[in-house]
Amino acid sequence: MSPILHLTAFGQRIKTLRRERKWTQGQLAEALAKQGVSTTVSYLSKIENAHVEAVPSEDVIRGLAAVLLESADELLELAGRIDPRSLQAAISEQPAAAGLLRRIQNGDVTSEQLRRWLRETERNVRGSDADSAKR
Amino acid sequence: MQIQPNVSYLPDAVLEARASRLIGRYGQAYGALSEFPVPVERIADLLLELDLLWEPIPDTPETWTLAYLDPAIRRIGLNETHQAHFDTFFGTYEFTLAHEIGHFELHVLDAELAPLPLSAQPGEDRRGYLCRSQGRAASTAQPYDRRELQANRFASFLLLPEDLLRPAVRGLDLTRRPDLDKLRRLCRVSLEALKIRLQGLGWLYVAPDGALYHSEAEAQGQGRLF
């Protein structure tokens, strides 16, 4: 998903959850303040309408998850923000991932190589999904 | 002031009934209103599901803009460049929202929407109601859009419904500034909006020099004393 699609889906989800709780944007800002997360109504209105230039910080997303009673992982994923904790957990489970990241860090892998590898992986995943569906 | 001729005339009784019906719809969904203030933000955001967005809206040298309504995407844009104006002038935020709700309730089927001076995707034509500062717009020689007047009247009826006002004014002397201040704070409206509404109800008379009387007859009686 492109960054703008992530932001649109995330903003829409926040708006829906807030309205389900019958809160105004001001009430949401107050609830966040009680969690120690400082935002403004103006910023929240931009998040909801995908008018932010960057993905909200992890603290803001976790605060939103806490007050809107939603899974933080789900909101982080929707916003397209990588959660360092989940990333670390994934690397611990997949030692090869650490090797790959090191090679990226050292500049051994180009962006084009990475994109090609991601495309191929996606094709393989789709192929195995289709095979399972046939069975 | 010239009135734009090609917009239907809506009498006050119709505007008041429309505002009252909207309050009734809110009451059905969220509980009947029994006291001020009328929650216009909740009406716009939760009942009508109009998205509220604070963003910079370009002004022109002649006029500045507080808000716009884009009915196609159900959005009320509020000019964050003038946030200080909203914060300083009590009741401006509520009146602005009520005014945009008025456009949404009364005028969305109108085909003659103005282009909005906001960034759009290539090929996208954003149109809506751009609500400029009333003072400057009214002072120009351009014909004044009747829809703006209707949205203002609707806002007054929505923010200050008679059935809530009647008990709220009990025990107050509406010709006394402290009593008016108390009432406007309760209703979250400007003093000007309150005086206009009270005068419309025949509960207050504002003389051309700004002096306040209980009625026009009282003002004339006072005049004859001198």
GROMACS .gro file of C-alpha atoms in nm:
model
  361
    1MET     CA    1   0.000   0.000   0.000
    2SER     CA    2   0.134   0.348  -0.084
    3PRO     CA    3   0.197   0.595   0.203
    4ILE     CA    4  -0.107   0.806   0.107
    5LEU     CA    5  -0.332   0.499   0.103
    6HIS     CA    6  -0.196   0.402   0.445
    7LEU     CA    7  -0.270   0.751   0.579
    8THR     CA    8  -0.620   0.754   0.427
    9ALA     CA    9  -0.710   0.412   0.570
   10PHE     CA   10  -0.561   0.501   0.908
   11GLY     CA   11  -0.742   0.839   0.926
   12GLN     CA   12  -1.072   0.682   0.827
   13ARG     CA   13  -1.031   0.414   1.095
   14ILE     CA   14  -0.954   0.671   1.366
   15LYS     CA   15  -1.258   0.880   1.264
   16THR     CA   16  -1.484   0.574   1.267
   17LEU     CA   17  -1.359   0.459   1.609
   18ARG     CA   18  -1.396   0.812   1.753
   19ARG     CA   19  -1.750   0.848   1.619
   20GLU     CA   20  -1.840   0.503   1.755
   21ARG     CA   21  -1.745   0.636   2.097
   22LYS     CA   22  -1.954   0.951   2.026
   23TRP     CA   23  -1.654   1.175   2.088
   24THR     CA   24  -1.570   1.504   1.922
   25GLN     CA   25  -1.213   1.565   1.806
   26GLY     CA   26  -1.171   1.784   2.118
   27GLN     CA   27  -1.278   1.498   2.345
   28LEU     CA   28  -1.032   1.267   2.170
   29ALA     CA   29  -0.752   1.521   2.225
   30GLU     CA   30  -0.849   1.540   2.596
   31ALA     CA   31  -0.849   1.160   2.629
   32LEU     CA   32  -0.503   1.148   2.468
   33ALA     CA   33  -0.377   1.419   2.704
   34LYS     CA   34  -0.483   1.201   2.998
   35GLN     CA   35  -0.263   0.926   2.850
   36GLY     CA   36   0.025   1.175   2.840
   37VAL     CA   37   0.004   1.215   2.462
   38SER     CA   38   0.002   1.579   2.358
   39THR     CA   39  -0.187   1.658   2.035
   40THR     CA   40  -0.414   1.934   1.909
   41VAL     CA   41  -0.761   1.923   1.757
   42SER     CA   42  -0.611   2.066   1.440
   43TYR     CA   43  -0.358   1.780   1.417
   44LEU     CA   44  -0.622   1.515   1.488
   45SER     CA   45  -0.845   1.665   1.217
   46LYS     CA   46  -0.553   1.634   0.975
   47ILE     CA   47  -0.489   1.272   1.075
   48GLU     CA   48  -0.854   1.184   1.019
   49ASN     CA   49  -0.860   1.350   0.678
   50ALA     CA   50  -0.518   1.220   0.565
   51HIS     CA   51  -0.380   1.574   0.553
   52VAL     CA   52  -0.065   1.496   0.749
   53GLU     CA   53   0.268   1.508   0.573
   54ALA     CA   54   0.411   1.218   0.769
   55VAL     CA   55   0.282   0.911   0.947
   56PRO     CA   56   0.197   0.999   1.310
   57SER     CA   57   0.457   0.899   1.566
   58GLU     CA   58   0.439   0.561   1.732
   59ASP     CA   59   0.353   0.728   2.065
   60VAL     CA   60   0.052   0.901   1.909
   61ILE     CA   61  -0.065   0.579   1.741
   62ARG     CA   62  -0.025   0.381   2.064
   63GLY     CA   63  -0.212   0.656   2.253
   64LEU     CA   64  -0.494   0.646   1.997
   65ALA     CA   65  -0.510   0.268   2.028
   66ALA     CA   66  -0.532   0.293   2.407
   67VAL     CA   67  -0.812   0.551   2.420
   68LEU     CA   68  -1.008   0.411   2.127
   69LEU     CA   69  -0.974   0.055   2.260
   70GLU     CA   70  -0.814  -0.075   1.942
   71SER     CA   71  -0.515  -0.301   1.890
   72ALA     CA   72  -0.197  -0.094   1.865
   73ASP     CA   73  -0.044  -0.343   1.622
   74GLU     CA   74  -0.344  -0.311   1.392
   75LEU     CA   75  -0.328   0.069   1.391
   76LEU     CA   76   0.050   0.068   1.344
   77GLU     CA   77   0.012  -0.165   1.049
   78LEU     CA   78  -0.271   0.041   0.902
   79ALA     CA   79  -0.061   0.357   0.931
   80GLY     CA   80   0.228   0.182   0.761
   81ARG     CA   81   0.451   0.244   1.062
   82ILE     CA   82   0.692  -0.034   1.147
   83ASP     CA   83   0.686  -0.117   1.514
   84PRO     CA   84   1.051  -0.157   1.626
   85ARG     CA   85   0.945  -0.407   1.893
   86SER     CA   86   0.767  -0.637   1.645
   87LEU     CA   87   1.056  -0.593   1.405
   88GLN     CA   88   1.302  -0.704   1.671
   89ALA     CA   89   1.081  -1.003   1.755
   90ALA     CA   90   1.063  -1.102   1.387
   91ILE     CA   91   1.441  -1.080   1.353
   92SER     CA   92   1.489  -1.298   1.661
   93GLU     CA   93   1.261  -1.560   1.507
   94GLN     CA   94   1.423  -1.537   1.162
   95PRO     CA   95   1.801  -1.505   1.197
   96ALA     CA   96   1.833  -1.478   0.818
   97ALA     CA   97   1.639  -1.148   0.838
   98ALA     CA   98   1.916  -1.000   1.053
   99GLY     CA   99   2.167  -1.100   0.787
  100LEU     CA  100   1.960  -0.934   0.518
  101LEU     CA  101   1.927  -0.614   0.720
  102ARG     CA  102   2.303  -0.607   0.779
  103ARG     CA  103   2.366  -0.640   0.405
  104ILE     CA  104   2.120  -0.355   0.338
  105GLN     CA  105   2.296  -0.145   0.601
  106ASN     CA  106   2.636  -0.214   0.441
  107GLY     CA  107   2.499  -0.113   0.101
  108ASP     CA  108   2.551  -0.464  -0.041
  109VAL     CA  109   2.193  -0.474  -0.171
  110THR     CA  110   2.055  -0.209  -0.408
  111SER     CA  111   1.699  -0.074  -0.387
  112GLU     CA  112   1.628  -0.226  -0.728
  113GLN     CA  113   1.743  -0.571  -0.610
  114LEU     CA  114   1.524  -0.541  -0.302
  115ARG     CA  115   1.219  -0.436  -0.506
  116ARG     CA  116   1.275  -0.727  -0.748
  117TRP     CA  117   1.305  -0.969  -0.458
  118LEU     CA  118   0.984  -0.830  -0.297
  119ARG     CA  119   0.796  -0.863  -0.629
  120GLU     CA  120   0.913  -1.224  -0.671
  121THR     CA  121   0.825  -1.308  -0.310
  122GLU     CA  122   0.479  -1.160  -0.355
  123ARG     CA  123   0.430  -1.363  -0.676
  124ASN     CA  124   0.538  -1.683  -0.496
  125VAL     CA  125   0.307  -1.613  -0.202
  126ARG     CA  126   0.015  -1.546  -0.438
  127GLY     CA  127   0.098  -1.863  -0.630
  128SER     CA  128   0.101  -2.082  -0.319
  129ASP     CA  129  -0.224  -1.918  -0.198
  130ALA     CA  130  -0.387  -2.003  -0.532
  131ASP     CA  131  -0.259  -2.364  -0.511
  132SER     CA  132  -0.403  -2.401  -0.161
  133ALA     CA  133  -0.738  -2.262  -0.282
  134LYS     CA  134  -0.750  -2.518  -0.568
  135ARG     CA  135  -0.685  -2.800  -0.323
  136MET     CA  136  -2.673   4.575  -0.039
  137GLN     CA  137  -2.785   4.396  -0.353
  138ILE     CA  138  -2.935   4.049  -0.315
  139GLN     CA  139  -2.844   3.787  -0.573
  140PRO     CA  140  -3.175   3.735  -0.750
  141ASN     CA  141  -3.160   3.371  -0.869
  142VAL     CA  142  -3.178   3.203  -0.527
  143SER     CA  143  -3.510   3.092  -0.381
  144TYR     CA  144  -3.652   3.294  -0.097
  145LEU     CA  145  -3.690   3.097   0.225
  146PRO     CA  146  -3.899   3.268   0.494
  147ASP     CA  147  -3.781   3.268   0.855
  148ALA     CA  148  -4.057   3.024   0.953
  149VAL     CA  149  -3.913   2.767   0.711
  150LEU     CA  150  -3.555   2.824   0.828
  151GLU     CA  151  -3.661   2.795   1.192
  152ALA     CA  152  -3.857   2.476   1.122
  153ARG     CA  153  -3.556   2.323   0.943
  154ALA     CA  154  -3.326   2.411   1.235
  155SER     CA  155  -3.577   2.275   1.483
  156ARG     CA  156  -3.613   1.952   1.284
  157LEU     CA  157  -3.236   1.905   1.290
  158ILE     CA  158  -3.229   1.952   1.668
  159GLY     CA  159  -3.508   1.693   1.687
  160ARG     CA  160  -3.303   1.448   1.478
  161TYR     CA  161  -3.007   1.502   1.709
  162GLY     CA  162  -3.233   1.446   2.009
  163GLN     CA  163  -3.357   1.114   1.868
  164ALA     CA  164  -3.003   0.991   1.813
  165TYR     CA  165  -2.825   1.129   2.120
  166GLY     CA  166  -3.093   1.232   2.370
  167ALA     CA  167  -3.322   1.533   2.370
  168LEU     CA  168  -3.165   1.872   2.434
  169SER     CA  169  -3.292   2.032   2.751
  170GLU     CA  170  -3.035   2.306   2.801
  171PHE     CA  171  -2.780   2.525   2.627
  172PRO     CA  172  -2.543   2.515   2.452
  173VAL     CA  173  -2.673   2.348   2.138
  174PRO     CA  174  -2.391   2.104   2.048
  175VAL     CA  175  -2.333   2.220   1.692
  176GLU     CA  176  -1.999   2.044   1.663
  177ARG     CA  177  -2.161   1.713   1.756
  178ILE     CA  178  -2.446   1.784   1.513
  179ALA     CA  179  -2.200   1.847   1.229
  180ASP     CA  180  -1.951   1.573   1.313
  181LEU     CA  181  -2.153   1.291   1.468
  182LEU     CA  182  -2.507   1.337   1.336
  183LEU     CA  183  -2.443   1.470   0.984
  184GLU     CA  184  -2.102   1.299   0.956
  185LEU     CA  185  -1.942   1.608   0.810
  186ASP     CA  186  -1.565   1.579   0.842
  187LEU     CA  187  -1.403   1.870   1.024
  188LEU     CA  188  -1.059   1.970   0.898
  189TRP     CA  189  -0.841   2.257   1.021
  190GLU     CA  190  -0.624   2.370   0.731
  191PRO     CA  191  -0.485   2.691   0.584
  192ILE     CA  192  -0.736   2.847   0.343
  193PRO     CA  193  -0.600   3.121   0.119
  194ASP     CA  194  -0.745   3.469   0.172
  195THR     CA  195  -0.777   3.734  -0.095
  196PRO     CA  196  -0.667   4.097  -0.051
  197GLU     CA  197  -1.034   4.198  -0.011
  198THR     CA  198  -1.176   3.918   0.199
  199TRP     CA  199  -1.064   3.650   0.436
  200THR     CA  200  -1.220   3.314   0.486
  201LEU     CA  201  -1.317   3.142   0.808
  202ALA     CA  202  -1.455   2.819   0.668
  203TYR     CA  203  -1.588   2.635   0.367
  204LEU     CA  204  -1.829   2.352   0.300
  205ASP     CA  205  -1.742   2.094   0.037
  206PRO     CA  206  -2.062   1.889   0.010
  207ALA     CA  207  -1.920   1.637  -0.239
  208ILE     CA  208  -1.678   1.502   0.022
  209ARG     CA  209  -1.891   1.605   0.322
  210ARG     CA  210  -1.627   1.830   0.467
  211ILE     CA  211  -1.626   2.153   0.664
  212GLY     CA  212  -1.285   2.316   0.634
  213LEU     CA  213  -1.188   2.561   0.906
  214ASN     CA  214  -0.916   2.816   0.839
  215GLU     CA  215  -0.634   2.745   1.082
  216THR     CA  216  -0.465   3.066   0.973
  217HIS     CA  217  -0.741   3.244   1.167
  218GLN     CA  218  -0.731   3.013   1.470
  219ALA     CA  219  -0.659   3.318   1.688
  220HIS     CA  220  -0.979   3.481   1.561
  221PHE     CA  221  -1.182   3.173   1.659
  222ASP     CA  222  -1.012   3.168   2.000
  223THR     CA  223  -1.054   3.541   2.064
  224PHE     CA  224  -1.412   3.601   1.957
  225PHE     CA  225  -1.643   3.397   2.175
  226GLY     CA  226  -1.904   3.203   1.980
  227THR     CA  227  -1.734   3.243   1.640
  228TYR     CA  228  -1.650   2.871   1.615
  229GLU     CA  229  -2.005   2.763   1.698
  230PHE     CA  230  -2.164   3.021   1.468
  231THR     CA  231  -1.931   2.925   1.181
  232LEU     CA  232  -2.019   2.557   1.216
  233ALA     CA  233  -2.391   2.637   1.243
  234HIS     CA  234  -2.363   2.851   0.929
  235GLU     CA  235  -2.198   2.569   0.732
  236ILE     CA  236  -2.457   2.323   0.862
  237GLY     CA  237  -2.712   2.569   0.727
  238HIS     CA  238  -2.561   2.550   0.380
  239PHE     CA  239  -2.555   2.171   0.402
  240GLU     CA  240  -2.917   2.149   0.512
  241LEU     CA  241  -3.054   2.419   0.283
  242HIS     CA  242  -2.836   2.446  -0.024
  243VAL     CA  243  -2.652   2.126  -0.112
  244LEU     CA  244  -2.880   2.053  -0.402
  245ASP     CA  245  -2.798   2.390  -0.552
  246ALA     CA  246  -2.596   2.343  -0.869
  247GLU     CA  247  -2.422   2.680  -0.849
  248LEU     CA  248  -2.135   2.598  -0.617
  249ALA     CA  249  -1.828   2.819  -0.630
  250PRO     CA  250  -1.479   2.682  -0.705
  251LEU     CA  251  -1.278   2.629  -0.386
  252PRO     CA  252  -0.924   2.776  -0.386
  253LEU     CA  253  -0.776   2.460  -0.235
  254SER     CA  254  -0.525   2.209  -0.357
  255ALA     CA  255  -0.688   1.933  -0.557
  256GLN     CA  256  -0.572   1.630  -0.749
  257PRO     CA  257  -0.509   1.696  -1.121
  258GLY     CA  258  -0.843   1.707  -1.300
  259GLU     CA  259  -1.036   1.739  -0.974
  260ASP     CA  260  -1.278   2.031  -0.959
  261ARG     CA  261  -1.354   2.113  -0.595
  262ARG     CA  262  -1.666   2.322  -0.546
  263GLY     CA  263  -1.855   2.437  -0.242
  264TYR     CA  264  -1.946   2.728  -0.020
  265LEU     CA  265  -1.660   2.956   0.075
  266CYS     CA  266  -1.772   3.163   0.368
  267ARG     CA  267  -1.583   3.489   0.376
  268SER     CA  268  -1.579   3.736   0.658
  269GLN     CA  269  -1.924   3.886   0.663
  270GLY     CA  270  -1.817   4.244   0.731
  271ARG     CA  271  -1.595   4.279   0.430
  272ALA     CA  272  -1.818   4.084   0.194
  273ALA     CA  273  -2.120   4.289   0.292
  274SER     CA  274  -1.935   4.614   0.246
  275THR     CA  275  -1.846   4.548  -0.117
  276ALA     CA  276  -2.064   4.656  -0.406
  277GLN     CA  277  -2.095   4.294  -0.525
  278PRO     CA  278  -2.439   4.137  -0.499
  279TYR     CA  279  -2.464   3.958  -0.165
  280ASP     CA  280  -2.549   3.591  -0.198
  281ARG     CA  281  -2.892   3.529  -0.046
  282ARG     CA  282  -2.772   3.183   0.060
  283GLU     CA  283  -2.525   3.345   0.299
  284LEU     CA  284  -2.808   3.538   0.463
  285GLN     CA  285  -3.018   3.222   0.486
  286ALA     CA  286  -2.729   3.027   0.639
  287ASN     CA  287  -2.685   3.304   0.898
  288ARG     CA  288  -3.054   3.304   0.986
  289PHE     CA  289  -3.052   2.922   1.006
  290ALA     CA  290  -2.747   2.939   1.236
  291SER     CA  291  -2.929   3.180   1.464
  292PHE     CA  292  -3.233   2.951   1.488
  293LEU     CA  293  -3.013   2.645   1.543
  294LEU     CA  294  -2.796   2.798   1.816
  295LEU     CA  295  -3.079   2.982   1.989
  296PRO     CA  296  -3.401   2.779   1.967
  297GLU     CA  297  -3.698   2.952   2.127
  298ASP     CA  298  -3.797   2.656   2.345
  299LEU     CA  299  -3.455   2.655   2.514
  300LEU     CA  300  -3.430   3.034   2.527
  301ARG     CA  301  -3.765   3.091   2.698
  302PRO     CA  302  -3.668   2.922   3.028
  303ALA     CA  303  -3.310   3.052   3.004
  304VAL     CA  304  -3.417   3.420   3.003
  305ARG     CA  305  -3.645   3.379   3.304
  306GLY     CA  306  -3.536   3.619   3.576
  307LEU     CA  307  -3.299   3.809   3.345
  308ASP     CA  308  -3.333   4.173   3.244
  309LEU     CA  309  -3.233   4.156   2.879
  310THR     CA  310  -3.162   4.530   2.863
  311ARG     CA  311  -2.881   4.486   3.118
  312ARG     CA  312  -2.538   4.404   2.976
  313PRO     CA  313  -2.435   4.168   3.261
  314ASP     CA  314  -2.752   3.962   3.207
  315LEU     CA  315  -2.690   3.949   2.831
  316ASP     CA  316  -2.329   3.846   2.892
  317LYS     CA  317  -2.443   3.568   3.124
  318LEU     CA  318  -2.691   3.446   2.864
  319ARG     CA  319  -2.449   3.457   2.571
  320ARG     CA  320  -2.188   3.260   2.769
  321LEU     CA  321  -2.451   3.000   2.848
  322CYS     CA  322  -2.557   2.978   2.482
  323ARG     CA  323  -2.199   3.009   2.345
  324VAL     CA  324  -2.286   3.283   2.099
  325SER     CA  325  -2.158   3.635   2.037
  326LEU     CA  326  -2.337   3.929   2.194
  327GLU     CA  327  -2.434   4.049   1.847
  328ALA     CA  328  -2.591   3.713   1.750
  329LEU     CA  329  -2.781   3.703   2.078
  330LYS     CA  330  -2.918   4.057   2.040
  331ILE     CA  331  -3.033   3.986   1.684
  332ARG     CA  332  -3.216   3.670   1.794
  333LEU     CA  333  -3.378   3.834   2.098
  334GLN     CA  334  -3.490   4.125   1.884
  335GLY     CA  335  -3.636   3.880   1.631
  336LEU     CA  336  -3.836   3.720   1.910
  337GLY     CA  337  -3.963   4.063   2.021
  338TRP     CA  338  -3.797   4.024   2.362
  339LEU     CA  339  -3.551   4.309   2.311
  340TYR     CA  340  -3.532   4.626   2.107
  341VAL     CA  341  -3.196   4.764   1.998
  342ALA     CA  342  -3.225   5.134   1.911
  343PRO     CA  343  -3.022   5.275   1.620
  344ASP     CA  344  -2.779   5.424   1.874
  345GLY     CA  345  -2.730   5.076   2.028
  346ALA     CA  346  -2.932   5.146   2.345
  347LEU     CA  347  -3.135   4.848   2.469
  348TYR     CA  348  -3.506   4.851   2.551
  349HIS     CA  349  -3.759   4.587   2.636
  350SER     CA  350  -3.964   4.689   2.332
  351GLU     CA  351  -3.980   4.942   2.051
  352ALA     CA  352  -4.275   5.108   2.229
  353GLU     CA  353  -4.059   5.154   2.536
  354ALA     CA  354  -3.786   5.308   2.321
  355GLN     CA  355  -4.033   5.551   2.167
  356GLY     CA  356  -4.169   5.636   2.511
  357GLN     CA  357  -3.818   5.705   2.631
  358GLY     CA  358  -3.760   5.921   2.325
  359ARG     CA  359  -4.064   6.131   2.399
  360LEU     CA  360  -3.930   6.213   2.746
  361PHE     CA  361  -3.653   6.428   2.601
   0.00000   0.00000   0.00000
